[in-house]
Coordinates of C-alpha atoms in Angstrom, one line a residue:
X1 CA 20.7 -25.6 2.1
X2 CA 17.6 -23.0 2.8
X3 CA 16.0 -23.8 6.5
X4 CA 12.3 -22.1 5.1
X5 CA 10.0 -24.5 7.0
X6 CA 6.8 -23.5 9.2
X7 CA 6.9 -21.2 11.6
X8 CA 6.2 -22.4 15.1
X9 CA 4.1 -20.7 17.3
X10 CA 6.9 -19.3 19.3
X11 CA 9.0 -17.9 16.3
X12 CA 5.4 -16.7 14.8
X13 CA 5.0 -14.6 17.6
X14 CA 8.2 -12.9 18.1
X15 CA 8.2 -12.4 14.6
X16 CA 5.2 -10.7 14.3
X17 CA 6.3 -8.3 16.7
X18 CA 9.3 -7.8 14.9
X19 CA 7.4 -6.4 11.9
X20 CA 5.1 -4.8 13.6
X21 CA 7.9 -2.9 14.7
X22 CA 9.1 -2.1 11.9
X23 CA 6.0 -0.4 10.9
X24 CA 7.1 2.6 13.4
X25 CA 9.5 4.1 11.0
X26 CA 8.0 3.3 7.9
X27 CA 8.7 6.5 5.2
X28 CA 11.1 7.8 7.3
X29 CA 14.0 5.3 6.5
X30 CA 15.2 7.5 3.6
X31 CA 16.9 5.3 1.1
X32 CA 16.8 2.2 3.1
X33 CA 14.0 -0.5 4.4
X34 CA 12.3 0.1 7.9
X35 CA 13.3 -3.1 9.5
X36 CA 12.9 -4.6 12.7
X37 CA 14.7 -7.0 14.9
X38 CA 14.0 -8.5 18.5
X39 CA 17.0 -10.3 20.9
X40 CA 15.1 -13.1 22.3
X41 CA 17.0 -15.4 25.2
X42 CA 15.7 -18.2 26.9
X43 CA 17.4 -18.9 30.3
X44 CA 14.8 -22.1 31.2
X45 CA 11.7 -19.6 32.1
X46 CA 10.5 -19.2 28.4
X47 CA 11.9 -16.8 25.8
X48 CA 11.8 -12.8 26.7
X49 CA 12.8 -9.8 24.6
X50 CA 16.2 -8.3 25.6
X51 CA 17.0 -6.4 22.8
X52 CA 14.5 -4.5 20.5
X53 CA 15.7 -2.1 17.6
X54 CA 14.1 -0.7 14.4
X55 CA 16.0 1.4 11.5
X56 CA 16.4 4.4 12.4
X57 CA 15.4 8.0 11.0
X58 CA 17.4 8.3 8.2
X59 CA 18.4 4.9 7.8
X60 CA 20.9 4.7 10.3
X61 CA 21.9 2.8 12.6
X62 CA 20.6 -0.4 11.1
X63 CA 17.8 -2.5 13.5
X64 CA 20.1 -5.5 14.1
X65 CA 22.9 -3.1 16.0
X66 CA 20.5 -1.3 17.9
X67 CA 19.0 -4.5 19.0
X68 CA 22.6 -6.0 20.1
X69 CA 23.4 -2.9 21.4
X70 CA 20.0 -2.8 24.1
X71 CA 20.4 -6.6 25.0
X72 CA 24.7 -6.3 24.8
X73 CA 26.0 -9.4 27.2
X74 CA 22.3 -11.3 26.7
X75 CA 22.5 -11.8 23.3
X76 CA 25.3 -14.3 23.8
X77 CA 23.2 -17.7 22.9
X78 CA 20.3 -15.7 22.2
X79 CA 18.0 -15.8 19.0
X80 CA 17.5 -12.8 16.6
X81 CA 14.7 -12.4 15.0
X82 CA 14.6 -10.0 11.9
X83 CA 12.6 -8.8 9.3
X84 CA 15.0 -8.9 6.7
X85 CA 18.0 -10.6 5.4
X86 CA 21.2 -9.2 7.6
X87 CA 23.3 -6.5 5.1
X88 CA 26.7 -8.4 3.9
X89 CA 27.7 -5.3 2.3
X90 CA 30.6 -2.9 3.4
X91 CA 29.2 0.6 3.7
X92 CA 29.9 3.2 6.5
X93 CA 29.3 0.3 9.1
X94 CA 30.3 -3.1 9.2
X95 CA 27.8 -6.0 8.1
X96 CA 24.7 -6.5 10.2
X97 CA 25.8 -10.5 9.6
X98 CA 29.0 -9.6 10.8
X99 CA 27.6 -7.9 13.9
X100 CA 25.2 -10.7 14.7
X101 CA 28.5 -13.6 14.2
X102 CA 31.0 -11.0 16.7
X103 CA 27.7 -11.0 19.1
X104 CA 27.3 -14.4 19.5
X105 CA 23.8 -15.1 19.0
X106 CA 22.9 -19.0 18.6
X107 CA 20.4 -18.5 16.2
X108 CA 18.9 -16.3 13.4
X109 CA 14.8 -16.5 12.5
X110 CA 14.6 -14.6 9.2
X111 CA 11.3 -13.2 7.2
X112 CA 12.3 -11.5 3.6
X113 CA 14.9 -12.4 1.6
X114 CA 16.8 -8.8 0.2
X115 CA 16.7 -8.4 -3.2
X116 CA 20.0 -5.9 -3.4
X117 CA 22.7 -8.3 -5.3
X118 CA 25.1 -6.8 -2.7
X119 CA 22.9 -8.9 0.1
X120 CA 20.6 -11.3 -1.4
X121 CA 21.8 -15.0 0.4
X122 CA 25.0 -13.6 1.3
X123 CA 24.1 -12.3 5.1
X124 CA 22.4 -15.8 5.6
X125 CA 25.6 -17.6 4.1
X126 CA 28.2 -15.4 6.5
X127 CA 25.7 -16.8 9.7
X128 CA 26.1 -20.3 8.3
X129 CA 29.8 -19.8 7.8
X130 CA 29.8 -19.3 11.9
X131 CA 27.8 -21.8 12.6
X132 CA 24.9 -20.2 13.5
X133 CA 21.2 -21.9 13.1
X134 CA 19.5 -20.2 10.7
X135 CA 15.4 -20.6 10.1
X136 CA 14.3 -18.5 6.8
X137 CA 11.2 -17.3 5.4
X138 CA 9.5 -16.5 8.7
X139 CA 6.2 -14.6 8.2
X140 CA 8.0 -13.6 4.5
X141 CA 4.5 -12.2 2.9
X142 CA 3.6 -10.0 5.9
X143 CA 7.1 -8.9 5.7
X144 CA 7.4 -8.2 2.4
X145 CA 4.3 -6.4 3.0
X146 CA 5.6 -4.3 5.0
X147 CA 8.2 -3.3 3.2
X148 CA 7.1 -3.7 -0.2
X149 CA 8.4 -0.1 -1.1
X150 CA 11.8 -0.5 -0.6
X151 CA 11.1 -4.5 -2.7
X152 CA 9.8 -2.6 -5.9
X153 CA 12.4 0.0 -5.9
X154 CA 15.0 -2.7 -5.4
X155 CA 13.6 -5.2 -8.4
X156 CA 11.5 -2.3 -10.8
X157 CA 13.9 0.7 -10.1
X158 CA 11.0 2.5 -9.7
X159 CA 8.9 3.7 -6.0
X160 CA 5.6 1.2 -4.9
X161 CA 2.2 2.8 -6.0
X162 CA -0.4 2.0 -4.3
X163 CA -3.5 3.7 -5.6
X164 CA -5.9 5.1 -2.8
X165 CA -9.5 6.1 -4.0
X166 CA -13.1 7.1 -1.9
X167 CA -15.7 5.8 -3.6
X168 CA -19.6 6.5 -3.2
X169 CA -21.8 3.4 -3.5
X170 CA -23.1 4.9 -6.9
X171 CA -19.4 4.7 -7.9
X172 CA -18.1 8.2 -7.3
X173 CA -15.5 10.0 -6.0
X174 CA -16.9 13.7 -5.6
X175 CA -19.5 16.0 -7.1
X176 CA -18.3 18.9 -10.2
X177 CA -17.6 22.1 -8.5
X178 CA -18.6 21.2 -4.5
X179 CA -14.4 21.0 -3.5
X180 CA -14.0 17.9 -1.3
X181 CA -16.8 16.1 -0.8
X182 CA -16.8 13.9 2.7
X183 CA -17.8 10.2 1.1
X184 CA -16.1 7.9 4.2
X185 CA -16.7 8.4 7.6
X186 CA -14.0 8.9 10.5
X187 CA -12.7 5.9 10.7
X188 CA -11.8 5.4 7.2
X189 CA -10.3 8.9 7.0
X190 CA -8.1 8.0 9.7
X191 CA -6.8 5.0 7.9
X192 CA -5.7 7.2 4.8
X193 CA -3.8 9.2 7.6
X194 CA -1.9 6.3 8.6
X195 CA -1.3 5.7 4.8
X196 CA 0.2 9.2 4.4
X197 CA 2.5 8.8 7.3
X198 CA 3.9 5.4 6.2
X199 CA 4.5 7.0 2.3
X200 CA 7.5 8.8 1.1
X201 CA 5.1 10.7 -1.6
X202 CA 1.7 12.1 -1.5
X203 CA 0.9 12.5 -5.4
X204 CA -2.5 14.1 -7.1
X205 CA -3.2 15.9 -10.5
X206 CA -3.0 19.5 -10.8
X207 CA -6.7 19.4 -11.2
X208 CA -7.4 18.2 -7.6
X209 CA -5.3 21.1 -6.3
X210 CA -7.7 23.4 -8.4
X211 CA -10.8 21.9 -7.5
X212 CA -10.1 20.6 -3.9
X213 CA -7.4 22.8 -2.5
X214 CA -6.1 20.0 -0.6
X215 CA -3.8 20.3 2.3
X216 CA -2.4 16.5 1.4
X217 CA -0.8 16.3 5.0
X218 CA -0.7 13.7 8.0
X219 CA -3.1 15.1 10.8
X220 CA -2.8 12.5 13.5
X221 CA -2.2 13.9 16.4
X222 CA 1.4 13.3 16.9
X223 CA 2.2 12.4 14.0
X224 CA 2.0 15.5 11.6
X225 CA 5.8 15.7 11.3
X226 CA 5.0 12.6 9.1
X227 CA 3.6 14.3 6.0
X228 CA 5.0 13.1 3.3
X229 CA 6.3 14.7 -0.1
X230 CA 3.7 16.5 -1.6
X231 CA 3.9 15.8 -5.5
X232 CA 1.8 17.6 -7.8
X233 CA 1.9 16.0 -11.5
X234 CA 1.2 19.6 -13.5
X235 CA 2.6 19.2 -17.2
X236 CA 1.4 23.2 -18.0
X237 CA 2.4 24.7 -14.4
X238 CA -1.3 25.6 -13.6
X239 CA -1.1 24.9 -10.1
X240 CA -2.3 28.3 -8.5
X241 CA 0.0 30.6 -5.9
X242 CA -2.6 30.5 -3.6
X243 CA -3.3 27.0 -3.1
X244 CA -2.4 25.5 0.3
X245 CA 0.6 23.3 -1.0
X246 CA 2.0 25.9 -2.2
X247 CA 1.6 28.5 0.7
X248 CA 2.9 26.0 3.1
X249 CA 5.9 25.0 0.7
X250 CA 8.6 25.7 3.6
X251 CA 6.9 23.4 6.4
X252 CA 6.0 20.4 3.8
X253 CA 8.0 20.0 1.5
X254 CA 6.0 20.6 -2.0
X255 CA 7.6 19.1 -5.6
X256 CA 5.7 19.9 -8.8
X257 CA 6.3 17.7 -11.6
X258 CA 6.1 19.7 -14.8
X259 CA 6.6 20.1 -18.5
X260 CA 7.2 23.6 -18.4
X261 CA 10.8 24.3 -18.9
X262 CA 10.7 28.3 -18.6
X263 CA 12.3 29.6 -15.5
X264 CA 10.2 32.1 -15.5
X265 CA 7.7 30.6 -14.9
X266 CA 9.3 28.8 -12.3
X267 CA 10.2 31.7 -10.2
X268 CA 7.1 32.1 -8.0
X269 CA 7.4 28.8 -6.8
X270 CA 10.7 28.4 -5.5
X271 CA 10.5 31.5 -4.3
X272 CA 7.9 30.0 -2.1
X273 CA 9.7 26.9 -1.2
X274 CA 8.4 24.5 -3.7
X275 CA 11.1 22.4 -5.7
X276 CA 10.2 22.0 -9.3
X277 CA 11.0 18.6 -10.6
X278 CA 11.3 18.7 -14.6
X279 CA 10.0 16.3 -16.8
X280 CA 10.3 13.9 -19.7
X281 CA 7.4 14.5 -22.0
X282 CA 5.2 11.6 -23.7
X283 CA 2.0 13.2 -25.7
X284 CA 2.5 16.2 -24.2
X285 CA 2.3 15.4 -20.6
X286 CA 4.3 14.2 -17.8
X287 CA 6.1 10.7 -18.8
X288 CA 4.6 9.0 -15.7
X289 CA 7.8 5.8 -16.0
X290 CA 10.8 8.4 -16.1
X291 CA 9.3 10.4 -13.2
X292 CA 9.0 7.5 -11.1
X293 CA 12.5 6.4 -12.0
X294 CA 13.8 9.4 -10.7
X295 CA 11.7 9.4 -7.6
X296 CA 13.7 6.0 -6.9
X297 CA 17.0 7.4 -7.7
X298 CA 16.7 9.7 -4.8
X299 CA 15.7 6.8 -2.4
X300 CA 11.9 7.1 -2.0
X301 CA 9.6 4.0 -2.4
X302 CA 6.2 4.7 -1.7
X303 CA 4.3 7.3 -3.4
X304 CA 0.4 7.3 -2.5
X305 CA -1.5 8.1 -5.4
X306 CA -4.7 9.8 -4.4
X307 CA -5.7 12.5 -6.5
X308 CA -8.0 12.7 -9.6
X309 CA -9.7 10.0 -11.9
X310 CA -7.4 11.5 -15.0
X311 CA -4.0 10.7 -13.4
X312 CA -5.6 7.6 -11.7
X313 CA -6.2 6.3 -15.1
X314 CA -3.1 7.2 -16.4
X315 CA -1.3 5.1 -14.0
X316 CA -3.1 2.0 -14.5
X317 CA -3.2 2.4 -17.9
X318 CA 1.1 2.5 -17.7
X319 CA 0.5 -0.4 -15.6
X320 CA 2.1 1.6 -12.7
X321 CA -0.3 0.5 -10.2
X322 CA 1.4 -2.2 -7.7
X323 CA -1.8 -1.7 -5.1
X324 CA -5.3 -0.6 -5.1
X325 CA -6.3 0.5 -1.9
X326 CA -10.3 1.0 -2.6
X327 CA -12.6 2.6 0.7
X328 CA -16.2 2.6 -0.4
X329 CA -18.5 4.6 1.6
X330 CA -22.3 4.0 2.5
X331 CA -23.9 7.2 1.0
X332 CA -24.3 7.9 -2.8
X333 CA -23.7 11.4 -4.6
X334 CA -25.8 11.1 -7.2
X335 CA -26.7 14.0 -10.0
X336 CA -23.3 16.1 -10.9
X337 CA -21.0 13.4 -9.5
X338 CA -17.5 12.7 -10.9
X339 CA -17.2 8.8 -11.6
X340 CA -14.1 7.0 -10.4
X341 CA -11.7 5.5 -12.1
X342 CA -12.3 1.6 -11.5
X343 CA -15.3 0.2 -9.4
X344 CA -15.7 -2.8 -7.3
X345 CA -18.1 -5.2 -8.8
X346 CA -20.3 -8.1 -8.1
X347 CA -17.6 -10.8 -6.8
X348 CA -15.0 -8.2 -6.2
X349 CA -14.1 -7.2 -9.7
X350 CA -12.3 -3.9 -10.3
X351 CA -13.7 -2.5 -13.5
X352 CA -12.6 0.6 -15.4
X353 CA -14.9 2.0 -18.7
X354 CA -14.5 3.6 -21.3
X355 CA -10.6 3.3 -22.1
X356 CA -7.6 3.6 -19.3
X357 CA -5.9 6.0 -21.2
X358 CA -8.7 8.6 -22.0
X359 CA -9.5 11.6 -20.2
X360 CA -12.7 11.4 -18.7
X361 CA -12.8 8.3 -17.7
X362 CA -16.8 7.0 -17.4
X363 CA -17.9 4.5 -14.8
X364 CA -20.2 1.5 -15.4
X365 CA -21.5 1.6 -11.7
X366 CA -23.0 -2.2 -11.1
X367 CA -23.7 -1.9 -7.3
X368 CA -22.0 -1.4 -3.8
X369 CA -22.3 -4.7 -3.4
X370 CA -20.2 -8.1 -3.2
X371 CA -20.4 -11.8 -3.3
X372 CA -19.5 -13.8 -0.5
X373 CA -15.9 -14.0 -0.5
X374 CA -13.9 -14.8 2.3
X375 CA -10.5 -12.5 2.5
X376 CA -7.7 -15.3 1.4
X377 CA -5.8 -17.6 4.5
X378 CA -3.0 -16.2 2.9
X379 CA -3.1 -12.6 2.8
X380 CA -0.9 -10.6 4.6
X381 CA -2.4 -9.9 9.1
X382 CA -3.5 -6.8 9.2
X383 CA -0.9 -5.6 12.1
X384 CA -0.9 -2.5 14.9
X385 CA 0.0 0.2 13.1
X386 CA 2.2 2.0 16.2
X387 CA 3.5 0.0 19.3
X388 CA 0.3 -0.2 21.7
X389 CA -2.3 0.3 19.5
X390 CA -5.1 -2.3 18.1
X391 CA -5.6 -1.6 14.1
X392 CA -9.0 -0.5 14.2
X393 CA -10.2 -2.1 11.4
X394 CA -12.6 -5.4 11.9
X395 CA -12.3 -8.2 9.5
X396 CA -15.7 -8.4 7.5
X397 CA -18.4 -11.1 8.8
X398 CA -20.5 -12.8 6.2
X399 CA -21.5 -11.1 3.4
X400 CA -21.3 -7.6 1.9
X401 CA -24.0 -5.3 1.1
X402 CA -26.2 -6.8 -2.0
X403 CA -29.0 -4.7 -3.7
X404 CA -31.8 -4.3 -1.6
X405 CA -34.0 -7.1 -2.2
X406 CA -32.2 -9.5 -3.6
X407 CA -32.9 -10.2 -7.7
X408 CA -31.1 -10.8 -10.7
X409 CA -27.6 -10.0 -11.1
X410 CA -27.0 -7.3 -13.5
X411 CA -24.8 -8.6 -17.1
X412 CA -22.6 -6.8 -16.7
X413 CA -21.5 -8.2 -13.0
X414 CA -21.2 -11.7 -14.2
X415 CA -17.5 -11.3 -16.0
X416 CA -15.9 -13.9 -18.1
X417 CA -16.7 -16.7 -15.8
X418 CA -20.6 -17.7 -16.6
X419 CA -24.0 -16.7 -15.8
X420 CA -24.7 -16.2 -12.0
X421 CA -27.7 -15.3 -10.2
X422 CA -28.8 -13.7 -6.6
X423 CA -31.4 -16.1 -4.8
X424 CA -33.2 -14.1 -1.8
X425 CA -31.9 -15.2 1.6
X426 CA -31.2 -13.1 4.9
X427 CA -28.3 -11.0 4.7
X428 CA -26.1 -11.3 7.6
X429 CA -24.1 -8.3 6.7
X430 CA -24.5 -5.2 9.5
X431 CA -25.7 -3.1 6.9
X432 CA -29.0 -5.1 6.3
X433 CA -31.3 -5.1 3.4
X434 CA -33.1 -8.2 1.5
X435 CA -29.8 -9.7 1.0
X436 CA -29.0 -12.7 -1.8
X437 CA -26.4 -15.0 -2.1
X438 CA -24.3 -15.4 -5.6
X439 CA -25.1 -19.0 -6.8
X440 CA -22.6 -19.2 -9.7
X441 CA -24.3 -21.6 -12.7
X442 CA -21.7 -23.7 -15.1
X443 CA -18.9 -22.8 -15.5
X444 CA -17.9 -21.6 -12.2
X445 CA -16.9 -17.9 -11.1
X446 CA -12.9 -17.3 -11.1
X447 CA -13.0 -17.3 -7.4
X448 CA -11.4 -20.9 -5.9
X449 CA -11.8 -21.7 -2.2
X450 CA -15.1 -21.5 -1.1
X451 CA -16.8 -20.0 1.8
X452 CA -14.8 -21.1 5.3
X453 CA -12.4 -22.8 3.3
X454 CA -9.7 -20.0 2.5
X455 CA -7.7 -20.1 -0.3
X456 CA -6.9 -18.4 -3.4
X457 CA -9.3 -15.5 -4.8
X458 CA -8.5 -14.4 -8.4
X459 CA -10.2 -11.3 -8.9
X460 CA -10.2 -8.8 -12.1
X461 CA -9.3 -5.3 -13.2
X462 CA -11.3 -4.7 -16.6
X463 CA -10.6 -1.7 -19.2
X464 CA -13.1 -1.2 -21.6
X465 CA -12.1 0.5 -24.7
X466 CA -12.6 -1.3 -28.4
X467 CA -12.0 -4.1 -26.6
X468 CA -12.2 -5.3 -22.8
X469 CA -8.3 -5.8 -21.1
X470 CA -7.8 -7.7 -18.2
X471 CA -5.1 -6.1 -15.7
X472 CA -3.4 -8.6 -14.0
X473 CA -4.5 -7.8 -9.9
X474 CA -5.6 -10.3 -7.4
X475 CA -7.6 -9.3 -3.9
X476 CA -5.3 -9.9 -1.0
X477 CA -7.7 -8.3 2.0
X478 CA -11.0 -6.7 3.2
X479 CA -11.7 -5.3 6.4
X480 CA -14.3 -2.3 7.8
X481 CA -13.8 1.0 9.0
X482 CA -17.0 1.8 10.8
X483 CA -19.6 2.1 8.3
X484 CA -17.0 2.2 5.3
X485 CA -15.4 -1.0 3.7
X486 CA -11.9 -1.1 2.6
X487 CA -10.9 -3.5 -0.3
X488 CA -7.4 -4.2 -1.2
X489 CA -6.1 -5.7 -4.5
X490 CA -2.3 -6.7 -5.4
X491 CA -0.9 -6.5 -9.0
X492 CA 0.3 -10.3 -10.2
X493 CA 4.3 -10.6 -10.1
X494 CA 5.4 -11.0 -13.4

């Protein structure tokens, strides 16, 4: 019988440590999940770590026999705490379970469950079988969090997506023919950084490479040996010589997903280091399913999407999109500006106009503002990205910026679930202006759990083509990044 009950405080804490140590080698695991697992022993003067391990570079050794390993003769009698489901499995090493029973530890506090047939309840049944104690389901959503790459790629075949756009508060995400155009401020771009390292993929459109020239690499310091895959989706090949992803091919690595099948025209960019990866084609472009599918079948599980409102839309519209990672900056762009894919609207609707799958994709921009929502008691803690350091992002405080001066709502803001109104009252946001609060009229908005009292919030991702589609994405998180916020949606499980 399954042991899932409430954490205590004591297995909370330990566990949290756990996966915020696992963090440390996320998207450098290759084929296999960054996990991490803590000896704890408790000798009558309260529980202390004696054994720490997370997966290591590659993928091996696994945490659990690095962990037995540090604490060797302690972790006789001790607890393990781990992030995942022990391997059962046979491989080039022995079962993780199997190492944890020959160890002797009393007891095993699990988080996520493995998907992998070859594991799933079987590393928790071979404890059992040994008469360990074993406590499931430990801090399971921050953990499946955590390693929600290696989850997707287990259960979809295909990598995580998680869809990263900078949006202006008029809604856009750069001006026609200016390059890169700064729209978040330090803080924020420093968050993205931490995004990149964590991902196996960096992906963009061939058209940010000729408008941007981007260098798509992790600039940390520290941490720039953890760039990522650099994947240009370019069904005609038109990604120029010149560019920087291509110049610095032979220090990160550079794929370019194409259509072109002449090896001709190939040639130049092997011969400076990039790997062409060729393509199944689906109205003449790059069959976006296939080419994640084959991404997974060489063990990556994150790609970062972050280039372009075109491939952006694309990928939603292939329903593709597992996360939307949305930073909206402070400033607008105004005249000549490209619009984004989706916006966030009034009571944190994501909208998209003008049709998913068309080119060109046109923004109905409603307002860098929000109602007041708390972030949901159960969405995943934001936790320390590295060992030692705080995550520098502040949960929000009240309410989010609302158009100066309070007023009516615009139409299009209200959505599907009745009329609602902004009634002037002092904004307590850092940002300032006249301020409002939403005051929802019969029938209620779709957002359940009220102001200080948690729960659920059901938010909405509209297409609007013929006809308006609903994409099935529910906020999980909001915090701040200086002057920028930082919303965060999670597609529905089927």
């Amino acid at each position: 019988m399954s042991a899932t009950i409430d954490a205590d405080e004591t297995d909370s804490r330990f566990m949290a440590e756990a996966i915020a140590l696992s963090r440390t080698h996320l998207g450098l695991t290759g084929s296999n999940p960054s996990v991490g697992t803590l000896i704890v022993r408790d000798d009558g003067d309260g529980p202390r770590v004696v054994g720490r391990g997370v997966t290591a570079i590659g993928g091996r050794p696994h945490a659990e026999t690095q962990a037995l390993a540090e604490a060797g003769d302690l972790a006789r009698g001790a607890t393990a705490y781990v992030t995942l489901e022990p391997c059962a499995h046979h491989g080039r090493t022995p079962p993780c379970a199997e190492a944890l029973v020959a160890a002797g530890v009393a007891r095993v506090v699990g988080a996520a469950s493995d998907p992998d047939s070859r594991v799933s309840g079987k590393g928790y049944a071979i404890l059992r079988a040994a008469g360990i104690s074993v406590t499931e389901g430990v801090m399971s959503a921050e953990a499946r969090y955590v390693i929600a790459g290696y989850l997707t790629r287990s259960l979809k075949k295909r990598p995580q997506v998680i869809l990263k756009l900078a949006v202006s508060s008029d809604g856009m995400i750069g001006r026609r023919g200016a390059g890169q155009v700064a729209i978040t401020g330090r803080e924020a771009r420093e968050e993205v950084q931490h995004m990149r390292a964590e991902a196996d993929v960096i992906a963009v459109g061939v058209g940010t490479v000729i408008a941007d020239d981007p260098q798509l690499t992790c600039r940390l310091p520290g941490l720039e040996h953890r760039s990522p895959i650099r994947l240009i989706v370019d069904s005609r090949l038109r990604t120029p010589l010149s560019s920087v992803v291509v110049r610095t091919a032979r220090t990160t690595p550079t794929w370019i997903a194409t259509c072109e099948a002449d090896p001709s025209r190939h040639a130049p960019y092997v011969g400076a280091g990039c790997r062409i990866v060729a393509t199944d084609i689906w109205s003449g472009r790059v069959a976006l399913p296939e080419l994640l599918e084959d991404l997974a079948a060489q063990g990556l599980s994150v790609v970062l999407l972050e280039g372009g409102a075109e491939l952006a839309s694309a990928f939603l519209s292939e329903g593709l999109v597992d996360r939307i990672a949305l930073f909206t900056g402070p400033d607008t762009i105004g005249e000549g500006g490209v619009a984004a894919p989706l916006t966030h609207l009034h009571s944190g609707q994501l909208q998209t106009v003008g049709g998913a799958a068309s080119s060109g994709v046109k923004v109905s921009v409603i307002g860098n503002w929000s109602a007041d929502t708390p972030t949901p008691s159960a969405s995943p803690t934001p936790l320390p990205r590295f060992p030692g350091e705080r995550n520098g992002a502040a949960p929000l405080e009240g309410a989010l910026p609302r158009p100066p001066g309070g007023g009516e709502v615009p139409s299009e803001a209200r959505g599907s679930g009745g009329e609602q109104r902004v009634t002037p009252t002092p904004d307590p946001s850092p940002q300032g202006g006249g301020g409002g609060k939403v005051e929802a009229l019969a029938p209620p908005s779709p957002l359940r759990g009220g102001a200080g009292g948690g729960g659920e919030a059901v938010q909405k991702l509209e297409t609007r083509g013929t006809e308006n589609t609903l994409l099935p994405f529910t906020f999980t998180r909001t915090t701040r990044f200086g002057p920028d916020r930082y919303v965060e949606f999670e597609r529905n499980e089927d």
